Short mmCIF file of C-alpha atoms in Angstrom, two decimals:
data_model
loop_
_atom_site.label_atom_id
_atom_site.label_comp_id
_atom_site.label_asym_id
_atom_site.label_seq_id
_atom_site.Cartn_x
_atom_site.Cartn_y
_atom_site.Cartn_z
CA UNK A 1 -159.92 -70.80 -105.74
CA UNK A 2 -163.39 -71.89 -104.29
CA UNK A 3 -163.92 -73.07 -100.93
CA UNK A 4 -164.51 -76.64 -100.85
CA UNK A 5 -168.23 -76.37 -100.15
CA UNK A 6 -168.76 -73.57 -102.99
CA UNK A 7 -171.50 -74.52 -105.61
CA UNK A 8 -171.11 -74.11 -109.40
CA UNK A 9 -172.74 -72.73 -111.76
CA UNK A 10 -172.64 -74.10 -115.22
CA UNK A 11 -173.42 -72.88 -118.11
CA UNK A 12 -173.52 -74.12 -121.77
CA UNK A 13 -170.76 -76.55 -123.86
CA UNK A 14 -167.14 -77.11 -123.02
CA UNK A 15 -164.43 -79.34 -123.53
CA UNK A 16 -162.75 -81.29 -120.64
CA UNK A 17 -159.55 -80.67 -118.93
CA UNK A 18 -157.31 -79.30 -115.62
CA UNK A 19 -156.35 -80.78 -112.48
CA UNK A 20 -157.61 -81.73 -109.38
CA UNK A 21 -157.03 -80.73 -105.72
CA UNK A 22 -155.21 -82.78 -103.28
CA UNK A 23 -156.59 -83.60 -99.45
CA UNK A 24 -154.55 -83.21 -96.55
CA UNK A 25 -153.19 -86.10 -94.41
CA UNK A 26 -152.39 -86.41 -90.49
CA UNK A 27 -149.49 -87.84 -88.77
CA UNK A 28 -148.54 -91.40 -89.63
CA UNK A 29 -148.42 -93.92 -86.92
CA UNK A 30 -145.82 -96.02 -86.55
CA UNK A 31 -145.79 -99.42 -88.61
CA UNK A 32 -145.67 -101.44 -85.81
CA UNK A 33 -148.80 -99.66 -84.59
CA UNK A 34 -151.02 -100.44 -87.70
CA UNK A 35 -150.72 -104.38 -87.68
CA UNK A 36 -152.14 -104.72 -91.47
CA UNK A 37 -148.26 -105.89 -92.77
CA UNK A 38 -149.12 -108.82 -95.15
CA UNK A 39 -152.61 -107.99 -95.69
CA UNK A 40 -154.71 -106.88 -98.95
CA UNK A 41 -156.38 -104.08 -98.00
CA UNK A 42 -159.90 -104.22 -99.94
CA UNK A 43 -161.37 -100.45 -100.28
CA UNK A 44 -165.24 -100.30 -101.68
CA UNK A 45 -166.54 -97.51 -103.43
CA UNK A 46 -169.20 -96.75 -105.76
CA UNK A 47 -168.97 -97.25 -109.55
CA UNK A 48 -169.40 -93.59 -110.78
CA UNK A 49 -166.23 -91.68 -112.24
CA UNK A 50 -166.35 -89.21 -109.84
CA UNK A 51 -166.31 -91.87 -106.72
CA UNK A 52 -163.62 -93.68 -108.53
CA UNK A 53 -161.64 -90.66 -108.81
CA UNK A 54 -162.48 -89.73 -104.73
CA UNK A 55 -161.37 -93.16 -103.89
CA UNK A 56 -158.50 -93.16 -105.85
CA UNK A 57 -157.24 -90.24 -104.00
CA UNK A 58 -157.74 -92.19 -100.67
CA UNK A 59 -155.84 -95.05 -101.78
CA UNK A 60 -152.92 -93.07 -103.21
CA UNK A 61 -152.45 -91.00 -99.91
CA UNK A 62 -152.81 -94.73 -97.83
CA UNK A 63 -150.12 -96.09 -100.51
CA UNK A 64 -147.69 -93.27 -99.76
CA UNK A 65 -147.80 -93.53 -96.10
CA UNK A 66 -147.91 -97.23 -96.33
CA UNK A 67 -146.08 -98.36 -99.06
CA UNK A 68 -145.42 -101.97 -98.25
CA UNK A 69 -149.31 -102.78 -98.34
CA UNK A 70 -151.34 -103.77 -101.10
CA UNK A 71 -154.45 -102.33 -101.84
CA UNK A 72 -157.60 -103.56 -104.31
CA UNK A 73 -160.22 -101.51 -105.13
CA UNK A 74 -163.81 -103.04 -105.24
CA UNK A 75 -166.60 -100.93 -107.09
CA UNK A 76 -170.30 -101.78 -106.48
CA UNK A 77 -173.44 -99.97 -107.43
CA UNK A 78 -175.73 -98.52 -104.91
CA UNK A 79 -179.48 -97.63 -104.87
CA UNK A 80 -179.19 -93.89 -105.13
CA UNK A 81 -177.07 -94.86 -108.34
CA UNK A 82 -179.96 -97.10 -109.80
CA UNK A 83 -182.91 -94.79 -108.89
CA UNK A 84 -182.48 -91.97 -111.68
CA UNK A 85 -185.79 -90.83 -112.30
CA UNK A 86 -186.71 -89.40 -108.89
CA UNK A 87 -185.57 -86.71 -106.76
CA UNK A 88 -183.65 -87.84 -103.79
CA UNK A 89 -185.67 -85.81 -101.52
CA UNK A 90 -188.72 -87.89 -102.76
CA UNK A 91 -187.13 -91.47 -102.17
CA UNK A 92 -187.60 -91.40 -98.44
CA UNK A 93 -184.79 -93.88 -98.03
CA UNK A 94 -181.98 -93.30 -95.92
CA UNK A 95 -178.69 -94.41 -96.93
CA UNK A 96 -179.02 -94.27 -100.68
CA UNK A 97 -175.57 -94.55 -101.36
CA UNK A 98 -173.81 -95.96 -98.66
CA UNK A 99 -176.03 -99.25 -97.89
CA UNK A 100 -174.62 -101.46 -100.27
CA UNK A 101 -171.48 -100.22 -99.77
CA UNK A 102 -172.06 -101.15 -95.90
CA UNK A 103 -173.34 -104.40 -96.44
CA UNK A 104 -169.95 -105.47 -97.77
CA UNK A 105 -168.27 -103.60 -95.09
CA UNK A 106 -170.31 -106.04 -92.65
CA UNK A 107 -169.63 -109.20 -94.42
CA UNK A 108 -166.01 -108.37 -94.61
CA UNK A 109 -165.61 -108.24 -98.21
CA UNK A 110 -164.08 -104.76 -97.75
CA UNK A 111 -162.03 -103.69 -95.04
CA UNK A 112 -162.92 -99.66 -95.74
CA UNK A 113 -165.39 -97.70 -97.96
CA UNK A 114 -164.86 -94.16 -99.12
CA UNK A 115 -168.21 -91.96 -98.91
CA UNK A 116 -168.70 -88.53 -100.01
CA UNK A 117 -169.29 -87.49 -96.13
CA UNK A 118 -172.87 -85.70 -97.09
CA UNK A 119 -174.03 -88.98 -97.99
CA UNK A 120 -173.42 -90.71 -94.76
CA UNK A 121 -176.45 -90.21 -92.12
CA UNK A 122 -175.26 -88.50 -88.71
CA UNK A 123 -176.16 -91.58 -87.07
CA UNK A 124 -174.21 -94.70 -88.58
CA UNK A 125 -175.68 -98.43 -87.86
CA UNK A 126 -174.41 -100.06 -84.95
CA UNK A 127 -170.58 -101.45 -85.61
CA UNK A 128 -169.42 -98.57 -87.96
CA UNK A 129 -167.37 -95.58 -87.74
CA UNK A 130 -165.68 -93.03 -89.92
CA UNK A 131 -162.09 -93.53 -89.36
CA UNK A 132 -161.06 -90.51 -91.34
CA UNK A 133 -162.53 -87.27 -92.52
CA UNK A 134 -160.40 -86.11 -95.58
CA UNK A 135 -161.33 -82.53 -97.63
CA UNK A 136 -163.10 -82.47 -101.01
CA UNK A 137 -166.66 -82.91 -102.96
CA UNK A 138 -170.40 -82.48 -103.28
CA UNK A 139 -174.00 -82.97 -105.06
CA UNK A 140 -177.59 -80.72 -105.72
CA UNK A 141 -180.84 -80.93 -103.44
CA UNK A 142 -183.57 -78.86 -102.03
CA UNK A 143 -181.13 -76.65 -99.80
CA UNK A 144 -179.75 -75.04 -102.89
CA UNK A 145 -182.90 -74.34 -104.72
CA UNK A 146 -184.79 -72.88 -101.49
CA UNK A 147 -181.83 -70.63 -101.25
CA UNK A 148 -181.57 -69.39 -104.46
CA UNK A 149 -185.67 -69.20 -105.22
CA UNK A 150 -185.56 -66.63 -102.00
CA UNK A 151 -182.73 -64.51 -103.85
CA UNK A 152 -183.80 -65.10 -107.52
CA UNK A 153 -187.67 -65.40 -107.46
CA UNK A 154 -188.04 -65.18 -111.07
CA UNK A 155 -186.15 -68.37 -111.82
CA UNK A 156 -187.49 -72.01 -112.49
CA UNK A 157 -185.93 -74.62 -110.74
CA UNK A 158 -186.25 -78.47 -111.70
CA UNK A 159 -185.06 -81.79 -110.30
CA UNK A 160 -182.06 -83.08 -112.03
CA UNK A 161 -180.45 -86.41 -111.23
CA UNK A 162 -177.56 -88.66 -112.13
CA UNK A 163 -173.73 -88.60 -111.83
CA UNK A 164 -171.95 -85.33 -113.14
CA UNK A 165 -171.51 -86.93 -116.35
CA UNK A 166 -175.14 -87.25 -116.87
CA UNK A 167 -176.15 -84.04 -115.46
CA UNK A 168 -173.79 -82.30 -117.75
CA UNK A 169 -174.86 -84.27 -120.58
CA UNK A 170 -178.61 -83.10 -120.18
CA UNK A 171 -177.54 -79.67 -120.02
CA UNK A 172 -175.79 -79.83 -123.17
CA UNK A 173 -178.16 -81.95 -125.14
CA UNK A 174 -181.75 -81.06 -123.94
CA UNK A 175 -183.35 -77.77 -123.65
CA UNK A 176 -184.96 -78.45 -120.25
CA UNK A 177 -182.30 -76.45 -118.66
CA UNK A 178 -180.90 -72.98 -118.98
CA UNK A 179 -177.98 -73.78 -116.34
CA UNK A 180 -177.11 -76.51 -113.93
CA UNK A 181 -175.72 -76.00 -110.19
CA UNK A 182 -173.33 -78.61 -109.01
CA UNK A 183 -170.55 -78.42 -106.61
CA UNK A 184 -167.51 -76.92 -107.60
CA UNK A 185 -164.92 -79.32 -105.54
CA UNK A 186 -166.92 -82.45 -107.56
CA UNK A 187 -166.01 -80.79 -110.82
CA UNK A 188 -162.44 -79.70 -110.01
CA UNK A 189 -161.67 -83.24 -109.15
CA UNK A 190 -163.01 -84.56 -112.48
CA UNK A 191 -160.87 -81.81 -114.45
CA UNK A 192 -163.71 -79.95 -115.45
CA UNK A 193 -163.07 -76.93 -114.17
CA UNK A 194 -163.51 -75.01 -117.12
CA UNK A 195 -167.33 -75.94 -117.05
CA UNK A 196 -167.63 -73.90 -114.10
CA UNK A 197 -169.70 -70.47 -115.57
CA UNK A 198 -170.41 -68.82 -112.07
CA UNK A 199 -168.90 -69.34 -108.50
CA UNK A 200 -172.23 -69.46 -105.78
CA UNK A 201 -170.32 -68.30 -102.11
CA UNK A 202 -171.79 -68.36 -98.72
CA UNK A 203 -173.52 -65.38 -99.57
CA UNK A 204 -175.71 -66.89 -102.16
CA UNK A 205 -175.62 -70.24 -101.11
CA UNK A 206 -174.78 -72.13 -97.77
CA UNK A 207 -173.87 -75.63 -98.56
CA UNK A 208 -175.00 -79.13 -97.34
CA UNK A 209 -173.58 -80.62 -93.84
CA UNK A 210 -170.41 -82.72 -95.03
CA UNK A 211 -170.15 -81.38 -98.30
CA UNK A 212 -166.65 -80.95 -99.58
CA UNK A 213 -165.26 -83.78 -97.40
CA UNK A 214 -164.68 -87.30 -97.69
CA UNK A 215 -165.32 -89.89 -95.43
CA UNK A 216 -163.60 -93.28 -94.75
CA UNK A 217 -165.72 -95.80 -93.18
CA UNK A 218 -164.69 -98.79 -91.48
CA UNK A 219 -165.75 -101.20 -88.92
CA UNK A 220 -165.34 -99.75 -85.33
CA UNK A 221 -163.72 -102.65 -83.60
CA UNK A 222 -161.01 -103.29 -86.50
CA UNK A 223 -158.52 -101.55 -84.64
CA UNK A 224 -156.17 -102.31 -87.35
CA UNK A 225 -158.00 -100.62 -90.03
CA UNK A 226 -159.20 -97.79 -87.72
CA UNK A 227 -155.73 -97.25 -86.53
CA UNK A 228 -154.24 -97.10 -90.21
CA UNK A 229 -156.84 -94.83 -91.92
CA UNK A 230 -156.52 -92.25 -88.98
CA UNK A 231 -153.33 -90.99 -90.42
CA UNK A 232 -155.68 -89.38 -92.94
CA UNK A 233 -157.56 -87.35 -90.73
CA UNK A 234 -157.44 -83.49 -91.63
CA UNK A 235 -157.95 -82.14 -88.55
CA UNK A 236 -159.32 -78.57 -89.70
CA UNK A 237 -162.07 -80.36 -92.07
CA UNK A 238 -162.82 -82.93 -89.08
CA UNK A 239 -163.82 -80.21 -86.56
CA UNK A 240 -165.82 -78.36 -89.13
CA UNK A 241 -167.82 -81.60 -90.07
CA UNK A 242 -168.32 -82.72 -86.53
CA UNK A 243 -169.95 -79.17 -85.76
CA UNK A 244 -172.17 -79.26 -89.03
CA UNK A 245 -172.90 -82.92 -88.39
CA UNK A 246 -174.26 -82.50 -84.77
CA UNK A 247 -176.14 -79.45 -86.25
CA UNK A 248 -178.09 -81.32 -88.52
CA UNK A 249 -178.75 -84.24 -86.22
CA UNK A 250 -180.08 -82.28 -83.39
CA UNK A 251 -182.39 -80.51 -86.21
CA UNK A 252 -183.50 -83.94 -86.89
CA UNK A 253 -183.05 -82.88 -90.53
CA UNK A 254 -182.25 -84.67 -93.56
CA UNK A 255 -182.35 -84.60 -97.57
CA UNK A 256 -186.23 -83.92 -97.45
CA UNK A 257 -185.73 -80.47 -95.92
CA UNK A 258 -183.58 -77.77 -96.83
CA UNK A 259 -180.94 -77.17 -94.21
CA UNK A 260 -177.40 -75.53 -94.77
CA UNK A 261 -174.56 -74.68 -93.35
CA UNK A 262 -171.17 -72.85 -93.81
CA UNK A 263 -168.10 -73.16 -91.51
CA UNK A 264 -164.97 -71.30 -90.74
CA UNK A 265 -162.20 -72.52 -88.72
CA UNK A 266 -159.67 -69.43 -88.09
CA UNK A 267 -157.03 -68.33 -85.44
CA UNK A 268 -158.20 -71.20 -83.16
CA UNK A 269 -161.72 -70.14 -83.35
CA UNK A 270 -164.72 -72.54 -85.32
CA UNK A 271 -167.62 -70.53 -86.66
CA UNK A 272 -170.72 -72.02 -87.71
CA UNK A 273 -173.18 -70.61 -89.59
CA UNK A 274 -176.77 -72.76 -90.20
CA UNK A 275 -180.17 -71.83 -91.55
CA UNK A 276 -183.34 -73.65 -92.59
CA UNK A 277 -185.81 -72.87 -95.09
CA UNK A 278 -189.20 -73.74 -96.51
CA UNK A 279 -189.08 -75.12 -99.71
CA UNK A 280 -189.80 -71.98 -101.81
CA UNK A 281 -187.17 -69.83 -99.69
CA UNK A 282 -189.95 -67.42 -98.67
CA UNK A 283 -189.51 -68.45 -94.76
CA UNK A 284 -186.05 -68.93 -93.15
CA UNK A 285 -184.01 -68.87 -89.99
CA UNK A 286 -180.21 -68.22 -90.03
CA UNK A 287 -177.66 -67.79 -87.22
CA UNK A 288 -173.73 -67.79 -86.61
CA UNK A 289 -172.17 -69.08 -83.34
CA UNK A 290 -168.71 -69.82 -82.55
CA UNK A 291 -166.32 -71.67 -80.00
CA UNK A 292 -162.89 -72.11 -79.49
CA UNK A 293 -161.25 -75.40 -80.72
CA UNK A 294 -157.55 -74.78 -79.81
CA UNK A 295 -156.58 -77.56 -77.40
CA UNK A 296 -153.42 -79.41 -76.55
CA UNK A 297 -153.31 -83.15 -77.59
CA UNK A 298 -153.41 -85.24 -74.58
CA UNK A 299 -152.72 -88.93 -73.88
CA UNK A 300 -156.29 -90.04 -74.32
CA UNK A 301 -155.76 -93.76 -74.03
CA UNK A 302 -158.17 -95.93 -71.81
CA UNK A 303 -162.03 -96.21 -71.65
CA UNK A 304 -162.84 -93.36 -73.84
CA UNK A 305 -160.25 -94.07 -76.41
CA UNK A 306 -162.78 -94.92 -79.32
CA UNK A 307 -165.10 -92.20 -78.22
CA UNK A 308 -167.14 -91.32 -81.41
CA UNK A 309 -168.67 -87.92 -82.04
CA UNK A 310 -171.36 -88.05 -84.35
CA UNK A 311 -170.49 -91.23 -85.64
CA UNK A 312 -166.40 -90.04 -86.42
CA UNK A 313 -163.54 -91.90 -84.40
CA UNK A 314 -160.68 -89.60 -84.26
CA UNK A 315 -157.89 -90.58 -81.79
CA UNK A 316 -155.22 -88.03 -83.20
CA UNK A 317 -157.25 -84.77 -83.06
CA UNK A 318 -157.68 -83.26 -79.62
CA UNK A 319 -161.20 -84.97 -77.60
CA UNK A 320 -161.74 -81.63 -76.05
CA UNK A 321 -161.83 -79.85 -79.11
CA UNK A 322 -164.08 -82.71 -81.04
CA UNK A 323 -166.38 -82.08 -78.06
CA UNK A 324 -166.37 -78.39 -78.41
CA UNK A 325 -167.26 -78.63 -81.98
CA UNK A 326 -170.28 -81.26 -81.47
CA UNK A 327 -171.46 -78.59 -78.68
CA UNK A 328 -171.26 -75.87 -81.27
CA UNK A 329 -173.44 -77.59 -83.49
CA UNK A 330 -175.93 -78.64 -80.77
CA UNK A 331 -176.10 -74.95 -79.33
CA UNK A 332 -176.79 -73.52 -82.82
CA UNK A 333 -179.40 -76.06 -83.59
CA UNK A 334 -181.18 -75.52 -80.36
CA UNK A 335 -180.97 -71.60 -80.90
CA UNK A 336 -183.10 -72.28 -84.54
CA UNK A 337 -185.48 -74.56 -82.57
CA UNK A 338 -186.21 -71.87 -80.10
CA UNK A 339 -187.09 -69.37 -82.87
CA UNK A 340 -189.37 -71.69 -84.95
CA UNK A 341 -186.99 -73.99 -86.80
CA UNK A 342 -188.98 -77.10 -86.16
CA UNK A 343 -192.26 -75.64 -87.64
CA UNK A 344 -190.46 -74.73 -90.56
CA UNK A 345 -189.03 -77.82 -91.38
CA UNK A 346 -192.13 -79.79 -90.49
CA UNK A 347 -193.99 -77.88 -93.34
CA UNK A 348 -191.27 -78.48 -95.71
CA UNK A 349 -191.43 -82.20 -95.03
CA UNK A 350 -195.26 -82.15 -95.54
CA UNK A 351 -194.88 -80.21 -98.71
CA UNK A 352 -192.19 -82.19 -100.03
CA UNK A 353 -193.94 -85.36 -99.20
CA UNK A 354 -197.15 -84.05 -101.00
CA UNK A 355 -195.34 -83.31 -104.12
#
């Protein structure tokens, strides 16, 4: 089975089928602490089939944890869903897949929203926080093309937009593409694992910051909902994502430049590999650092109770471990910047804007 962040190379036609991977959940808060008895909890999501499957998996976990609560799913279209004829890196607007959902959250039309974590910027709008990080999902970008151009310079890469259904249909019905690169986790969750022709591991293609993770975004001051969704935190995934997001934030990267990562948590040590690439993959920097994140959970109630780490609030994961993960991301980014990453990223942005 592939790691959550693995990319998949899809080839030719195939019939759908198969199963989906589950996501981990944390410890359940006592009923008297979540404070949402009797409420209908409205969950916002994008309309795409994959987004609905992701959201359904989160709601299923919440229903198992809180069987007396009623959950309603509210689906809506986002800017990124509507603009399908332009590469994401060329649109130039942040929050392409999240703005409409966050607007609904701000207007109290929904109580929480489910995102692919990679779609959320490292700095969230004021008043919002990521209340839970679960594992599983993905998409395509400049990052993959840059890495694969470096390894396979004879191949020609073209942009392809749309949801998984649309992109696979383009592969099947048009002669424009010999193969397409997608996230393995997304295909598995859709039940289309048999469409995978080849898996690309970290040695071939590092993944996007936050790829493979689901984020549950809530209003930062809504303690009832925040307490409720915190039971969904997958601690290992959380620490990996904090390190990755801190790396991206310190680099001032984004979808318009190829920035890639790979994280591994083993025996209390968090290993973070980060890289930056030129658009054609000819110039790159790649380094790995590690830090210890094995800290006991202490009673951290008080003024720092709701401290955010790159937009994430996790009361049930040791604060010192979160700090260590965030510092790891910053230190790795600083190392790459000291070796010339800023120049590589600056040139990549300029060339991307000129395309």
